[in-house]
Amino acid sequence: MKSKVIVYKKMDEKVLEFIRETCEVIYFEKLHSDVYPIFLEELKDADALLGSGLKVDGDLLDRAPHLKIVCNTSVGYDNLDMSELSKRNIIATNTPDVLNDTVADTIFGLLLATARRMPELDQFVKNGEWKETLKEEHFGVDVHHKTLGIIGMGGVGSAIAKRARFGFDMDILYHGRSRKEEEEQTYNATYCSLEELLQKSDFVCLMTPLTPQTEGLMGKREFELMKQSAIFINGSRGKTVDEEALINALRAEEILGAGLDVFAQEPVSPANPLLSMKNVVTLPHIGSATAETRLKMAMLGAENLVAGLKGETPPNLIKGSIGVK
Ligand SMILES: NC(=O)c1ccc[n+]([C@@H]2O[C@H](COP(=O)([O-])OP(=O)(O)OC[C@H]3O[C@@H](n4cnc5c(N)ncnc54)[C@H](O)[C@@H]3O)[C@@H](O)[C@H]2O)c1
Ligand SMILES: O=C(O)[C@H](O)CO
């Protein structure tokens, strides 16, 4: 009897074919309201879930009594209730590393675009407002040789540090749960407290996972500690930032600007005040959004799934999952 796998996100056919070699696949390109009742019905005898963003909590797991493994096609796994999964002996996996460079390219591009006001000046040109040589009022700020503070020097944070150091001669500060000797040696990065990082950085880049400890990590006090000339970049999750505090800090000119790839609510509401601020550059959570990288992530998720269903240890077990030694 083949294992039954529910795939709940749009996937390349190559990935579905790979899973179909050993499993039965129930495929939902998107879990919109029309198909959700069918999804819940299929859950009843499903052995595995593959996709990203679905809230997998106790309520959902109670509807899936045969589930053996839940596989994210993302590195972030804040959508998974790890304790509920472990209670039920369900394996959980994610897709780290394959996306580091693509995400670092996005986040550093966001940093550059925000520093040099590119979206605003692109619109300036397209609106036919460019009538003469640009004046100081339209100048941006330099990135090269400035100080970048990275909160969360992990896979993506480290790739951002590489770009900053070797591409832009930046000085790098970082804060995290542990020291990163390799990054300190390779990128001349300096570990410091969060307070010191916020006070000294010209660019603050948040790249931590969303956890109970990082929820609201950047709040009123943290933005007040930043330089008035500094720019905040968020590539992590929207809820690592107190969005109200960010809006107030920008309105009070406590910081110079912000570049955001993630938001507390996604898709972000058009009414969100951040979207009407010229000194805020916004992206629709596109960190890993290239065809090549998304295929790698999906295939890695599928490899984790097939290995787990075979009784093997999947390559990317999430910390806290059963089977993590
Ligand atoms: N915008 C996007 O499209 C995109 C893409 C990839 C990752 N992400 C987000 O970025 C996160 C990090 O990705 P990664 O692959 O670098 O993960 P990672 O696990 O390699 O690195 C996370 C880093 O954050 C640090 N950290 C954890 N808790 C912390 C805390 N309380 N304070 C300070 N540092 C802390 C960890 O020590 C680690 O160094 C993901 O969990 C995801 O939420 C977003
Ligand atoms: O966590 C990740 O991999 C990205 O945010 C894409 O979801």
XYZ file of C-alpha atoms and ligand atoms in Angstrom:
376
model
C 0.000 0.000 0.000
C 1.556 3.280 -1.123
C 1.847 6.109 1.397
C -0.588 8.977 0.773
C 1.011 12.413 0.450
C -0.870 15.707 0.342
C 1.012 18.446 -1.560
C -0.686 21.759 -0.749
C 1.446 24.300 -2.657
C 2.109 24.766 -6.388
C 5.023 22.487 -7.275
C 7.074 21.807 -10.409
C 5.907 18.630 -12.154
C 9.412 17.145 -11.662
C 8.861 17.223 -7.901
C 5.437 15.596 -8.138
C 6.827 12.889 -10.436
C 9.628 12.172 -7.958
C 7.136 11.685 -5.118
C 4.776 9.623 -7.312
C 7.563 7.063 -7.843
C 6.876 5.762 -4.322
C 3.723 7.502 -3.044
C 0.153 8.391 -3.942
C -0.050 12.187 -4.351
C -3.104 14.352 -3.632
C -2.204 17.739 -5.141
C -3.640 21.157 -4.288
C -1.919 24.046 -6.105
C -3.450 26.379 -3.535
C -5.573 25.730 -0.436
C -8.313 28.251 -1.227
C -11.705 28.053 0.520
C -13.360 26.045 -2.283
C -10.995 23.091 -1.871
C -10.353 23.295 1.889
C -13.189 20.854 2.792
C -11.717 18.362 0.310
C -8.269 18.914 1.867
C -9.677 18.179 5.336
C -11.318 14.994 4.015
C -8.047 13.834 2.420
C -6.204 14.573 5.681
C -8.079 11.775 7.420
C -5.844 9.059 5.954
C -2.837 11.101 4.826
C 0.662 9.960 5.773
C 2.550 13.134 4.828
C 2.176 16.864 4.103
C 4.407 18.901 1.758
C 4.243 22.661 1.219
C 4.872 25.917 3.093
C 2.927 28.388 5.200
C 0.066 26.106 6.319
C -0.540 26.437 10.063
C 0.063 22.910 11.354
C -1.224 22.968 14.929
C -3.015 20.594 17.296
C -6.430 21.178 15.697
C -5.185 20.284 12.231
C -3.176 17.309 13.501
C -6.262 15.935 15.288
C -7.798 15.639 11.813
C -4.790 13.683 10.483
C -4.419 10.617 12.724
C -2.145 8.767 10.291
C 0.345 11.581 9.624
C 3.976 10.466 9.884
C 5.880 13.444 8.496
C 5.308 17.163 7.755
C 7.747 18.721 5.286
C 8.141 22.471 4.734
C 9.438 23.709 1.382
C 10.845 26.691 3.295
C 13.618 27.173 5.828
C 11.332 29.048 8.205
C 9.075 26.741 10.183
C 7.105 29.095 12.406
C 3.963 27.658 10.772
C 4.625 24.338 12.530
C 3.693 23.668 16.163
C 6.751 21.603 16.990
C 5.511 20.468 20.395
C 2.208 19.195 18.962
C 4.129 17.360 16.219
C 6.561 15.779 18.694
C 3.693 14.766 21.006
C 2.278 12.779 18.111
C 5.670 11.374 17.007
C 5.398 13.191 13.678
C 8.665 14.092 11.945
C 9.153 17.704 10.776
C 11.611 18.903 8.115
C 12.550 22.168 6.374
C 14.793 23.306 3.514
C 17.838 25.238 4.803
C 20.919 26.410 2.872
C 19.785 25.896 -0.748
C 18.221 29.360 -0.709
C 20.907 31.316 1.191
C 22.507 33.059 -1.777
C 19.230 33.868 -3.508
C 17.801 35.371 -0.321
C 21.008 37.268 0.435
C 20.916 38.732 -3.088
C 17.339 39.880 -2.498
C 17.997 41.361 0.934
C 21.169 43.137 -0.114
C 19.374 44.449 -3.201
C 16.643 45.724 -0.892
C 19.286 47.409 1.255
C 20.844 49.132 -1.778
C 17.471 50.146 -3.206
C 16.437 51.676 0.123
C 19.763 53.469 0.676
C 19.808 55.030 -2.805
C 16.029 55.598 -2.991
C 15.765 53.640 -6.261
C 12.003 52.885 -6.375
C 11.201 56.528 -5.549
C 13.589 57.856 -8.215
C 12.448 55.266 -10.747
C 8.933 56.697 -10.324
C 10.397 60.231 -10.529
C 11.778 59.434 -13.993
C 8.669 57.585 -15.167
C 6.451 60.474 -14.016
C 8.411 62.801 -16.299
C 9.680 64.799 -13.321
C 13.327 64.585 -14.359
C 13.817 68.020 -15.862
C 17.351 68.886 -14.794
C 20.415 67.535 -12.975
C 19.331 65.912 -9.724
C 19.516 68.086 -6.617
C 20.613 67.186 -3.075
C 17.000 66.665 -2.014
C 17.007 63.448 -4.047
C 20.365 62.136 -2.846
C 20.542 58.787 -1.079
C 23.196 57.525 1.332
C 26.360 55.532 0.709
C 26.463 51.812 1.471
C 30.134 51.069 0.826
C 32.446 51.339 3.870
C 29.455 51.790 6.194
C 28.593 49.544 9.184
C 26.104 46.711 8.741
C 24.551 45.149 11.855
C 23.159 41.632 11.278
C 20.712 40.260 13.857
C 20.779 36.502 13.243
C 24.051 35.448 11.600
C 22.738 32.152 10.226
C 22.740 30.738 6.725
C 21.198 33.825 5.138
C 22.846 36.303 7.519
C 26.255 34.864 6.699
C 25.625 35.151 2.932
C 24.595 38.777 3.482
C 27.837 39.375 5.418
C 29.802 37.979 2.442
C 28.208 40.477 0.087
C 28.671 43.336 2.514
C 32.337 42.586 3.226
C 33.692 41.546 -0.154
C 31.314 43.533 -2.345
C 30.988 46.781 -0.407
C 33.904 46.937 2.067
C 31.421 47.236 4.937
C 32.272 46.757 8.611
C 30.088 44.047 10.105
C 28.586 43.750 13.563
C 26.361 40.835 14.478
C 24.174 39.658 17.336
C 22.798 36.178 17.877
C 22.429 33.300 20.301
C 25.965 32.098 19.713
C 29.346 33.277 18.454
C 30.160 32.521 14.816
C 33.953 32.072 14.665
C 33.986 31.371 10.911
C 32.144 34.584 10.055
C 34.347 36.539 12.451
C 37.443 35.293 10.665
C 36.149 35.294 7.085
C 34.204 38.567 7.145
C 35.957 40.265 10.047
C 32.550 40.330 11.739
C 32.371 41.486 15.369
C 29.942 39.999 17.883
C 28.200 42.552 20.111
C 25.094 43.077 22.188
C 21.857 43.978 20.442
C 22.011 47.429 22.047
C 25.520 48.122 20.751
C 24.595 46.860 17.275
C 21.570 49.155 17.134
C 23.566 52.178 18.347
C 26.521 51.689 15.976
C 25.031 50.344 12.726
C 24.251 52.407 9.643
C 22.136 49.493 8.386
C 20.359 47.044 10.708
C 19.391 43.763 9.020
C 17.042 41.386 10.851
C 17.474 37.751 9.773
C 16.313 35.616 12.728
C 13.590 32.954 12.656
C 10.209 33.874 14.162
C 10.192 32.269 17.614
C 8.599 33.191 20.978
C 11.919 34.938 21.755
C 12.130 36.933 18.504
C 8.472 37.947 18.197
C 8.480 41.764 18.454
C 12.257 41.765 18.852
C 12.457 45.141 17.075
C 10.155 47.434 19.064
C 9.920 51.048 20.251
C 13.045 50.886 22.426
C 15.102 49.206 19.728
C 14.203 51.745 17.052
C 14.995 54.577 19.519
C 18.470 53.070 19.985
C 19.170 53.198 16.241
C 20.948 56.147 14.641
C 18.655 58.746 13.093
C 20.682 58.243 9.883
C 20.277 54.451 9.972
C 18.136 52.219 7.766
C 16.264 49.108 8.979
C 16.002 46.031 6.729
C 13.719 43.092 7.547
C 14.191 39.816 5.682
C 13.085 37.506 8.509
C 9.354 37.359 9.304
C 6.996 40.275 9.718
C 6.178 39.463 13.340
C 9.769 39.827 14.506
C 8.967 43.549 14.280
C 6.427 45.582 16.270
C 5.021 47.175 13.112
C 3.292 49.991 15.013
C 6.624 50.905 16.603
C 8.309 50.906 13.185
C 5.621 53.164 11.735
C 5.971 55.562 14.682
C 9.774 55.546 14.447
C 9.595 56.422 10.748
C 6.988 59.134 11.324
C 9.118 60.627 14.124
C 12.219 60.427 11.881
C 13.988 58.333 14.511
C 15.409 56.289 11.620
C 16.084 57.279 8.003
C 14.122 54.540 6.272
C 13.227 50.865 6.000
C 13.400 48.052 3.465
C 10.838 45.296 4.113
C 10.419 41.929 2.399
C 8.085 40.609 5.097
C 5.050 41.930 6.996
C 3.014 41.018 10.080
C 0.073 40.234 7.802
C 0.776 38.896 4.312
C -0.313 39.941 1.743
C 0.112 43.332 3.409
C -3.006 45.542 3.453
C -2.906 48.436 0.956
C -4.047 50.587 3.902
C -0.869 49.823 5.858
C 0.814 53.220 6.512
C 4.203 51.731 5.563
C 3.067 51.552 1.945
C 2.582 55.313 1.723
C 6.021 56.244 3.029
C 8.553 57.280 0.359
C 11.481 56.204 2.585
C 10.099 52.647 2.886
C 10.826 50.106 0.154
C 8.457 47.135 0.156
C 8.690 43.715 -1.472
C 6.112 40.869 -1.424
C 8.183 38.270 0.469
C 10.325 37.415 -2.546
C 13.537 36.450 -0.738
C 13.800 33.016 -2.302
C 11.547 33.735 -5.293
C 13.528 32.555 -8.283
C 12.436 29.549 -10.347
C 15.797 27.827 -9.825
C 15.825 28.218 -6.046
C 12.164 27.411 -5.480
C 12.689 24.178 -7.485
C 15.681 23.289 -5.292
C 13.633 23.969 -2.152
C 10.670 21.924 -3.378
C 12.897 19.018 -4.425
C 14.719 19.087 -1.079
C 11.353 19.057 0.701
C 10.302 16.052 -1.389
C 13.582 14.239 -0.663
C 13.017 14.796 3.070
C 9.489 13.432 2.704
C 10.365 10.297 0.734
C 13.275 9.482 3.069
C 11.090 9.901 6.137
C 8.333 7.666 4.729
C 10.944 5.006 3.942
C 11.945 5.032 7.619
C 15.249 6.745 6.891
C 16.452 9.882 8.689
C 15.531 12.833 6.418
C 18.486 15.139 5.515
C 16.870 18.229 7.109
C 15.175 17.363 10.378
C 14.002 20.458 12.241
C 15.520 20.989 15.707
C 12.904 19.761 18.174
C 11.489 17.204 15.752
C 11.423 13.537 16.729
C 14.495 11.747 15.423
C 16.748 14.745 16.147
C 19.648 13.277 18.061
N 12.314 36.836 3.263
C 12.402 35.560 2.867
O 11.925 35.147 1.802
C 13.156 34.584 3.739
C 13.946 33.611 3.155
C 14.661 32.750 3.997
C 14.553 32.866 5.380
N 13.712 33.794 5.889
C 13.566 33.902 7.343
O 14.872 34.059 7.884
C 15.071 33.130 8.942
C 16.530 32.744 9.017
O 16.879 31.931 7.905
P 18.288 31.150 7.941
O 18.266 30.148 6.841
O 19.402 32.138 7.997
O 18.165 30.391 9.339
P 19.339 29.912 10.308
O 18.701 29.017 11.300
O 20.499 29.445 9.503
O 19.818 31.263 11.030
C 19.022 31.889 12.005
C 19.974 32.653 12.906
O 19.215 33.404 13.838
C 19.786 33.246 15.110
N 18.791 33.469 16.150
C 17.788 32.646 16.535
N 17.117 33.180 17.574
C 17.703 34.385 17.828
C 17.483 35.421 18.776
N 16.503 35.314 19.683
N 18.275 36.511 18.745
C 19.279 36.608 17.842
N 19.564 35.673 16.913
C 18.770 34.570 16.925
C 20.323 31.818 15.127
O 21.323 31.681 16.103
C 20.885 31.705 13.709
O 22.221 32.169 13.662
C 14.134 31.963 8.611
O 13.743 31.250 9.772
C 12.949 32.664 7.959
O 11.991 33.023 8.927
C 13.022 34.657 5.124
O 11.374 30.721 5.137
C 11.572 30.708 3.899
O 12.167 29.809 3.263
C 11.067 31.862 3.084
O 10.464 32.826 3.897
C 10.131 31.419 2.035
O 8.972 31.053 2.633
